[in-house]
Amino acid sequence: MEKIKRKRGTEGATMEDIAAATGLSKMTISRVFSGTGSVRKETRERVIEEADRLGYVYNALAGNFSRGKTQLIGFGVRFDGLLGSEYFAGIYRGAQNRLAKEDLRLIPLDTSSREYQNGENLMSLVAQRRVDGVMILAPLEQDELIVNQTFEEAPMVVVGAQPSHSSISWADMDNVHAIECLVDHMVSLGHQKIAYIAGPEQVSDAVTRGRAFIDAIKKHGLELPPEYIANGGFHYSIGRLAAKQILSLDDRPTALIAANDLSALGAMDMIKELGLVPGKDISVAGVDGSYMAGEVTPALTSVVQPLEQLGARAAELLIEQMQGDTSVVGTQLVRGELKAKESSGNVS
Amino acid sequence: MEKIKRKRGTEGATMEDIAAATGLSKMTISRVFSGTGSVRKETRERVIEEADRLGYVYNALAGNFSRGKTQLIGFGVRFDGLLGSEYFAGIYRGAQNRLAKEDLRLIPLDTSSREYQNGENLMSLVAQRRVDGVMILAPLEQDELIVNQTFEEAPMVVVGAQPSHSSISWADMDNVHAIECLVDHMVSLGHQKIAYIAGPEQVSDAVTRGRAFIDAIKKHGLELPPEYIANGGFHYSIGRLAAKQILSLDDRPTALIAANDLSALGAMDMIKELGLVPGKDISVAGVDGSYMAGEVTPALTSVVQPLEQLGARAAELLIEQMQGDTSVVGTQLVRGELKAKESSGNVS
DNA sequence: TTGTAAGCGTTATCAT
DNA sequence: ATGATAACGCTTACAA
């Protein structure tokens, strides 16, 4: 590897150096390394050989500037609350894997920060050309305005929620289907009295699940006393409390469905604490297919969210938008899969 | 906001347009927006006013190219296993917040991917000028080679582990102190028979904690039968099994310390399942200060990891390296804090 | 398939 | 405090 001298503190060979060394033009070198356009096989090999000899490395910074793209996609996520979750991780992985095929990379942006709430962050990041597009994870209702604004500025997709603005692309789990699966499952085990632990009201998926539960119960012609619906807020400790409350009812249900695994796990803990056996004395199920659902004893019946798939679909919707000239709007509803475990069993 | 026409598909005003409109030079405009150099107050105001009028937005892509920096820091983390953890989230947040002050942003890179294992990913990202520096989260022993190689290429810091290569900067929790806190705590409650649930051998922090436990027990002159040390592997279900094993011993310990919260929680679950009361019949404690530690009943005694602080310190070490001409090596050992809860109590 | 020319929008450097 | 000028290393657009 020879050393090359250059002005302004730069080191390393450039395409121009290779051009000079091979007698070709800069453009041919560019074609070789960017994979664009066609280059004769011999030529390509000669270029690559010379590049190796000179220790050339492609300068993405220059390429991106010239192209006017950063190859970066902002991934909006609430650092406070969502960043360390399996939910985030699964979707992020799925999206990143899909985007990698287009040489795109995700960069997490904090939607719980003040700057985001002002709309400063996301919008200016787009405007300043720091990201080419934006993917937003499970925005809350209160984020609606910012989502809509960002959408005006750049290619955007929402994942894990369904935005009210009808021309925004989104990918989400089929929450109705998930809840139907669980209710059907419980009913097929003979359960008639099924209680529900709801999720937080600001989370649209949770609201959807709550409505779906009521509908599913009605569909089966079952009764649903108001006391059978408790608030769990997606938390373990609240799931515990909700279970305690429900178990103390005179007309105790035989099955318990929670809006997510965490509250289901809390409920199960309380059930055990009260000397009852989950899956025997009372059946329990949740939504998520979380790590803990498989770790506890008895294992928790749950509808597994297809997180990676969800992320990948969202990525595809975004890519469509970035490639198509017209702003294509796409939506994806992905179905989860029921994994029945020991926490749910025949009615006793 | 006027519209400005430009060649090659570009839109929006540039510094040159503002220069023309104000009669100043491009450089003065640049000084205003980059915050570098000095500009008279009046001049600055005039520039900003005109910029607003023209709808000018700073083009970071161009600025970064000109400066030769991406303002991006690669954050190496195992997507498989660590990405969805509180541990990752806390450190990431702390680091990102600190780096934001220098206009630096983190971008997660998957160290569990094949490309990383080949050394392709990290190294080429640095070489191709896609990132200015690298922070690596809790690399495993097997990652040593890649860590060392990356270190040759760019400013780098390791967080959540102590690299063997002595000229690499790192920030880590004081694991020895954490374990000492827990042992001291148990001893102060009157416990003489203390068992330990270890972590995985590939995780250097876990190994350090294991050694620290043995040392701390010795320091107090207590006995430590080999059966008092079980493997928990940082998992809930294994923590359960470990507890079962330990509780079946003829000479049953009165206290149980786990290498992390997850296995401690599993142990506590098993204790409850066997009809014993944690904090009364047997005391339990972990390390992490995790969300779940505060959610379960009884709440779990734990040493809270100062994750955000850890991330911030690591960020500072990296910033030092990026600014200083010489490669400064710094190390930071951050102490956690014991939070005693109901899971640990006086020996009965 | 390969080449020529003209940027892309900012910052470094040196001068005034 | 401000200006003139030359990069920075690549890609687009068009020509051969």
CSV table of N, CA and C in Angstrom, one decimal, chain A residues 72 92 96 105-108, chain B residues 72-76 92 96 105-109 130-131:
chain,number,residue,atom,x,y,z
A,72,LEU,N,-29.6,7.3,5.8
A,72,LEU,CA,-30.0,7.1,7.2
A,72,LEU,C,-31.5,7.3,7.4
A,92,TYR,N,-37.1,-3.1,15.5
A,92,TYR,CA,-35.9,-2.5,15.0
A,92,TYR,C,-35.1,-3.5,14.2
A,96,GLN,N,-34.2,-3.0,10.4
A,96,GLN,CA,-32.8,-2.8,10.0
A,96,GLN,C,-32.4,-3.9,9.0
A,105,ARG,N,-29.6,2.6,6.9
A,105,ARG,CA,-29.3,2.3,8.3
A,105,ARG,C,-30.3,3.1,9.1
A,106,LEU,N,-30.7,2.4,10.2
A,106,LEU,CA,-31.6,3.1,11.2
A,106,LEU,C,-30.8,3.9,12.2
A,107,ILE,N,-31.3,5.0,12.6
A,107,ILE,CA,-30.7,5.7,13.7
A,107,ILE,C,-31.8,6.2,14.7
A,108,PRO,N,-31.8,5.7,15.9
A,108,PRO,CA,-32.9,5.9,16.9
A,108,PRO,C,-32.9,7.4,17.3
B,72,LEU,N,-21.4,10.9,13.6
B,72,LEU,CA,-22.0,9.7,14.0
B,72,LEU,C,-21.1,8.8,14.8
B,73,ILE,N,-21.6,8.2,15.9
B,73,ILE,CA,-20.8,7.3,16.6
B,73,ILE,C,-21.4,5.9,16.5
B,74,GLY,N,-20.7,4.9,16.1
B,74,GLY,CA,-21.2,3.6,16.0
B,74,GLY,C,-21.4,3.0,17.4
B,75,PHE,N,-22.5,2.4,17.8
B,75,PHE,CA,-22.7,1.8,19.1
B,75,PHE,C,-22.8,0.3,18.9
B,76,GLY,N,-21.8,-0.4,19.1
B,76,GLY,CA,-21.8,-1.8,18.9
B,76,GLY,C,-22.5,-2.5,20.0
B,92,TYR,N,-27.3,3.4,26.6
B,92,TYR,CA,-27.5,4.2,25.3
B,92,TYR,C,-28.0,5.6,25.6
B,96,GLN,N,-26.0,8.9,24.7
B,96,GLN,CA,-26.6,9.7,23.7
B,96,GLN,C,-26.8,11.2,24.2
B,105,ARG,N,-24.2,11.8,17.4
B,105,ARG,CA,-25.4,10.9,17.5
B,105,ARG,C,-24.9,9.5,17.4
B,106,LEU,N,-25.6,8.7,18.2
B,106,LEU,CA,-25.3,7.2,18.2
B,106,LEU,C,-26.0,6.5,17.1
B,107,ILE,N,-25.4,5.5,16.6
B,107,ILE,CA,-26.1,4.6,15.6
B,107,ILE,C,-25.7,3.2,16.0
B,108,PRO,N,-26.8,2.4,16.4
B,108,PRO,CA,-26.5,1.0,16.8
B,108,PRO,C,-26.0,0.1,15.7
B,109,LEU,N,-25.0,-0.7,16.0
B,109,LEU,CA,-24.5,-1.6,15.0
B,109,LEU,C,-24.5,-3.0,15.6
B,130,ARG,N,-18.2,6.3,7.7
B,130,ARG,CA,-19.6,6.4,8.0
B,130,ARG,C,-19.8,6.7,9.5
B,131,VAL,N,-18.8,6.5,10.3
B,131,VAL,CA,-18.9,6.9,11.7
B,131,VAL,C,-17.5,7.5,12.1
